[in-house]
PDB file of N, CA and C in Angstrom:
ATOM      1  N   LYS Z   8     -22.030  61.903  23.971  1.00 51.00           N
ATOM      2  CA  LYS Z   8     -22.071  63.110  23.165  1.00 51.00           C
ATOM      3  C   LYS Z   8     -23.506  63.412  22.775  1.00 51.00           C
ATOM      4  N   LYS Z   9     -23.832  64.674  22.779  1.00 58.00           N
ATOM      5  CA  LYS Z   9     -25.148  65.078  22.299  1.00 58.00           C
ATOM      6  C   LYS Z   9     -25.041  65.348  20.806  1.00 58.00           C
ATOM      7  N   MET Z  10     -25.720  64.515  20.029  1.00 55.00           N
ATOM      8  CA  MET Z  10     -25.615  64.623  18.582  1.00 55.00           C
ATOM      9  C   MET Z  10     -26.407  65.808  18.035  1.00 55.00           C
ATOM     10  N   ARG Z  11     -27.474  66.200  18.720  1.00 61.00           N
ATOM     11  CA  ARG Z  11     -28.330  67.260  18.201  1.00 61.00           C
ATOM     12  C   ARG Z  11     -27.575  68.577  18.057  1.00 61.00           C
ATOM     13  N   ALA Z  12     -26.608  68.832  18.898  1.00 57.00           N
ATOM     14  CA  ALA Z  12     -25.880  70.099  18.887  1.00 57.00           C
ATOM     15  C   ALA Z  12     -24.744  70.113  17.865  1.00 57.00           C
ATOM     16  N   GLN Z  13     -24.512  69.024  17.192  1.00 67.00           N
ATOM     17  CA  GLN Z  13     -23.411  68.935  16.250  1.00 67.00           C
ATOM     18  C   GLN Z  13     -23.907  69.108  14.819  1.00 67.00           C
ATOM     19  N   ASN Z  14     -23.009  69.550  13.942  1.00 81.00           N
ATOM     20  CA  ASN Z  14     -23.420  69.692  12.560  1.00 81.00           C
ATOM     21  C   ASN Z  14     -23.548  68.318  11.891  1.00 81.00           C
ATOM     22  N   GLN Z  15     -24.122  68.297  10.728  1.00 82.00           N
ATOM     23  CA  GLN Z  15     -24.430  67.034  10.048  1.00 82.00           C
ATOM     24  C   GLN Z  15     -23.177  66.214   9.776  1.00 82.00           C
ATOM     25  N   TRP Z  16     -22.092  66.868   9.390  1.00 81.00           N
ATOM     26  CA  TRP Z  16     -20.857  66.147   9.104  1.00 81.00           C
ATOM     27  C   TRP Z  16     -20.343  65.429  10.349  1.00 81.00           C
ATOM     28  N   VAL Z  17     -20.349  66.110  11.483  1.00 82.00           N
ATOM     29  CA  VAL Z  17     -19.860  65.519  12.734  1.00 82.00           C
ATOM     30  C   VAL Z  17     -20.761  64.361  13.173  1.00 82.00           C
ATOM     31  N   ARG Z  18     -22.084  64.543  13.065  1.00 83.00           N
ATOM     32  CA  ARG Z  18     -23.012  63.467  13.420  1.00 83.00           C
ATOM     33  C   ARG Z  18     -22.783  62.245  12.534  1.00 83.00           C
ATOM     34  N   THR Z  19     -22.596  62.481  11.245  1.00 85.00           N
ATOM     35  CA  THR Z  19     -22.356  61.373  10.315  1.00 85.00           C
ATOM     36  C   THR Z  19     -21.081  60.637  10.684  1.00 85.00           C
ATOM     37  N   GLU Z  20     -20.021  61.375  10.965  1.00 84.00           N
ATOM     38  CA  GLU Z  20     -18.754  60.746  11.348  1.00 84.00           C
ATOM     39  C   GLU Z  20     -18.915  59.928  12.625  1.00 84.00           C
ATOM     40  N   ASN Z  21     -19.653  60.451  13.593  1.00 86.00           N
ATOM     41  CA  ASN Z  21     -19.863  59.726  14.848  1.00 86.00           C
ATOM     42  C   ASN Z  21     -20.641  58.435  14.632  1.00 86.00           C
ATOM     43  N   ILE Z  22     -21.665  58.481  13.782  1.00 89.00           N
ATOM     44  CA  ILE Z  22     -22.439  57.278  13.496  1.00 89.00           C
ATOM     45  C   ILE Z  22     -21.583  56.237  12.809  1.00 89.00           C
ATOM     46  N   ILE Z  23     -20.779  56.656  11.839  1.00 89.00           N
ATOM     47  CA  ILE Z  23     -19.902  55.715  11.135  1.00 89.00           C
ATOM     48  C   ILE Z  23     -18.894  55.107  12.108  1.00 89.00           C
ATOM     49  N   GLU Z  24     -18.374  55.928  13.005  1.00 90.00           N
ATOM     50  CA  GLU Z  24     -17.407  55.453  13.993  1.00 90.00           C
ATOM     51  C   GLU Z  24     -18.021  54.402  14.919  1.00 90.00           C
ATOM     52  N   LEU Z  25     -19.310  54.562  15.252  1.00 93.00           N
ATOM     53  CA  LEU Z  25     -19.988  53.621  16.140  1.00 93.00           C
ATOM     54  C   LEU Z  25     -20.400  52.324  15.437  1.00 93.00           C
ATOM     55  N   ALA Z  26     -20.539  52.382  14.127  1.00 93.00           N
ATOM     56  CA  ALA Z  26     -21.022  51.225  13.374  1.00 93.00           C
ATOM     57  C   ALA Z  26     -20.030  50.069  13.423  1.00 93.00           C
ATOM     58  N   HIS Z  27     -20.544  48.873  13.272  1.00 93.00           N
ATOM     59  CA  HIS Z  27     -19.697  47.692  13.190  1.00 93.00           C
ATOM     60  C   HIS Z  27     -18.794  47.838  11.966  1.00 93.00           C
ATOM     61  N   PRO Z  28     -17.517  47.455  12.082  1.00 93.00           N
ATOM     62  CA  PRO Z  28     -16.580  47.629  10.970  1.00 93.00           C
ATOM     63  C   PRO Z  28     -17.055  47.057   9.625  1.00 93.00           C
ATOM     64  N   LYS Z  29     -17.840  45.993   9.643  1.00 94.00           N
ATOM     65  CA  LYS Z  29     -18.249  45.416   8.355  1.00 94.00           C
ATOM     66  C   LYS Z  29     -19.260  46.299   7.622  1.00 94.00           C
ATOM     67  N   PHE Z  30     -19.866  47.271   8.317  1.00 93.00           N
ATOM     68  CA  PHE Z  30     -20.825  48.174   7.688  1.00 93.00           C
ATOM     69  C   PHE Z  30     -20.236  49.540   7.365  1.00 93.00           C
ATOM     70  N   ARG Z  31     -19.054  49.827   7.843  1.00 91.00           N
ATOM     71  CA  ARG Z  31     -18.493  51.174   7.694  1.00 91.00           C
ATOM     72  C   ARG Z  31     -18.260  51.579   6.255  1.00 91.00           C
ATOM     73  N   ASP Z  32     -17.728  50.690   5.431  1.00 91.00           N
ATOM     74  CA  ASP Z  32     -17.458  51.061   4.043  1.00 91.00           C
ATOM     75  C   ASP Z  32     -18.733  51.467   3.310  1.00 91.00           C
ATOM     76  N   ASP Z  33     -19.826  50.734   3.535  1.00 93.00           N
ATOM     77  CA  ASP Z  33     -21.098  51.088   2.896  1.00 93.00           C
ATOM     78  C   ASP Z  33     -21.628  52.422   3.415  1.00 93.00           C
ATOM     79  N   LEU Z  34     -21.495  52.659   4.713  1.00 90.00           N
ATOM     80  CA  LEU Z  34     -21.946  53.926   5.288  1.00 90.00           C
ATOM     81  C   LEU Z  34     -21.114  55.094   4.768  1.00 90.00           C
ATOM     82  N   ILE Z  35     -19.820  54.896   4.674  1.00 87.00           N
ATOM     83  CA  ILE Z  35     -18.929  55.938   4.159  1.00 87.00           C
ATOM     84  C   ILE Z  35     -19.284  56.259   2.712  1.00 87.00           C
ATOM     85  N   LYS Z  36     -19.488  55.226   1.915  1.00 89.00           N
ATOM     86  CA  LYS Z  36     -19.838  55.422   0.499  1.00 89.00           C
ATOM     87  C   LYS Z  36     -21.150  56.201   0.372  1.00 89.00           C
ATOM     88  N   ALA Z  37     -22.160  55.802   1.135  1.00 90.00           N
ATOM     89  CA  ALA Z  37     -23.457  56.482   1.071  1.00 90.00           C
ATOM     90  C   ALA Z  37     -23.350  57.934   1.521  1.00 90.00           C
ATOM     91  N   ALA Z  38     -22.626  58.187   2.581  1.00 87.00           N
ATOM     92  CA  ALA Z  38     -22.468  59.553   3.078  1.00 87.00           C
ATOM     93  C   ALA Z  38     -21.679  60.406   2.094  1.00 87.00           C
ATOM     94  N   HIS Z  39     -20.662  59.811   1.486  1.00 83.00           N
ATOM     95  CA  HIS Z  39     -19.858  60.534   0.498  1.00 83.00           C
ATOM     96  C   HIS Z  39     -20.711  60.888  -0.723  1.00 83.00           C
ATOM     97  N   GLU Z  40     -21.505  59.928  -1.196  1.00 88.00           N
ATOM     98  CA  GLU Z  40     -22.376  60.173  -2.348  1.00 88.00           C
ATOM     99  C   GLU Z  40     -23.429  61.238  -2.039  1.00 88.00           C
ATOM    100  N   ALA Z  41     -23.860  61.313  -0.792  1.00 87.00           N
ATOM    101  CA  ALA Z  41     -24.839  62.326  -0.384  1.00 87.00           C
ATOM    102  C   ALA Z  41     -24.181  63.690  -0.162  1.00 87.00           C
ATOM    103  N   GLY Z  42     -22.850  63.720  -0.188  1.00 83.00           N
ATOM    104  CA  GLY Z  42     -22.131  64.975  -0.033  1.00 83.00           C
ATOM    105  C   GLY Z  42     -22.057  65.488   1.386  1.00 83.00           C
ATOM    106  N   ILE Z  43     -22.194  64.579   2.363  1.00 81.00           N
ATOM    107  CA  ILE Z  43     -22.178  65.040   3.758  1.00 81.00           C
ATOM    108  C   ILE Z  43     -20.996  64.507   4.557  1.00 81.00           C
ATOM    109  N   TRP Z  44     -20.072  63.829   3.888  1.00 71.00           N
ATOM    110  CA  TRP Z  44     -18.967  63.257   4.646  1.00 71.00           C
ATOM    111  C   TRP Z  44     -17.726  63.146   3.784  1.00 71.00           C
ATOM    112  N   ARG Z  45     -16.585  63.341   4.412  1.00 65.00           N
ATOM    113  CA  ARG Z  45     -15.296  63.093   3.765  1.00 65.00           C
ATOM    114  C   ARG Z  45     -14.424  62.360   4.766  1.00 65.00           C
ATOM    115  N   ARG Z  46     -13.559  61.515   4.274  1.00 62.00           N
ATOM    116  CA  ARG Z  46     -12.705  60.706   5.147  1.00 62.00           C
ATOM    117  C   ARG Z  46     -11.762  61.588   5.961  1.00 62.00           C
ATOM    118  N   THR Z  47     -11.627  61.241   7.232  1.00 61.00           N
ATOM    119  CA  THR Z  47     -10.676  61.940   8.102  1.00 61.00           C
ATOM    120  C   THR Z  47      -9.701  60.896   8.645  1.00 61.00           C
ATOM    121  N   ASN Z  48      -8.778  61.362   9.418  1.00 47.00           N
ATOM    122  CA  ASN Z  48      -7.819  60.448  10.040  1.00 47.00           C
ATOM    123  C   ASN Z  48      -8.408  59.716  11.236  1.00 47.00           C
ATOM    124  N   LYS Z  49      -9.571  60.174  11.731  1.00 58.00           N
ATOM    125  CA  LYS Z  49     -10.176  59.567  12.912  1.00 58.00           C
ATOM    126  C   LYS Z  49     -10.663  58.157  12.656  1.00 58.00           C
ATOM    127  N   ILE Z  50     -11.255  57.932  11.484  1.00 57.00           N
ATOM    128  CA  ILE Z  50     -11.867  56.634  11.197  1.00 57.00           C
ATOM    129  C   ILE Z  50     -10.972  55.873  10.240  1.00 57.00           C
ATOM    130  N   GLU Z  51     -10.679  54.647  10.588  1.00 51.00           N
ATOM    131  CA  GLU Z  51      -9.815  53.818   9.747  1.00 51.00           C
ATOM    132  C   GLU Z  51     -10.638  52.846   8.943  1.00 51.00           C
TER     133      GLU Z  51
END
């Protein structure tokens, strides 16, 4: 996927999805606090 063509929310979700599961909760929290991400059904 080309990340440059996607909006910030989609890029953030893709990065979180690629991250190792032990880092996802911290990434989700940081993105949520920055106001650029909300939980979807895609990422568990």
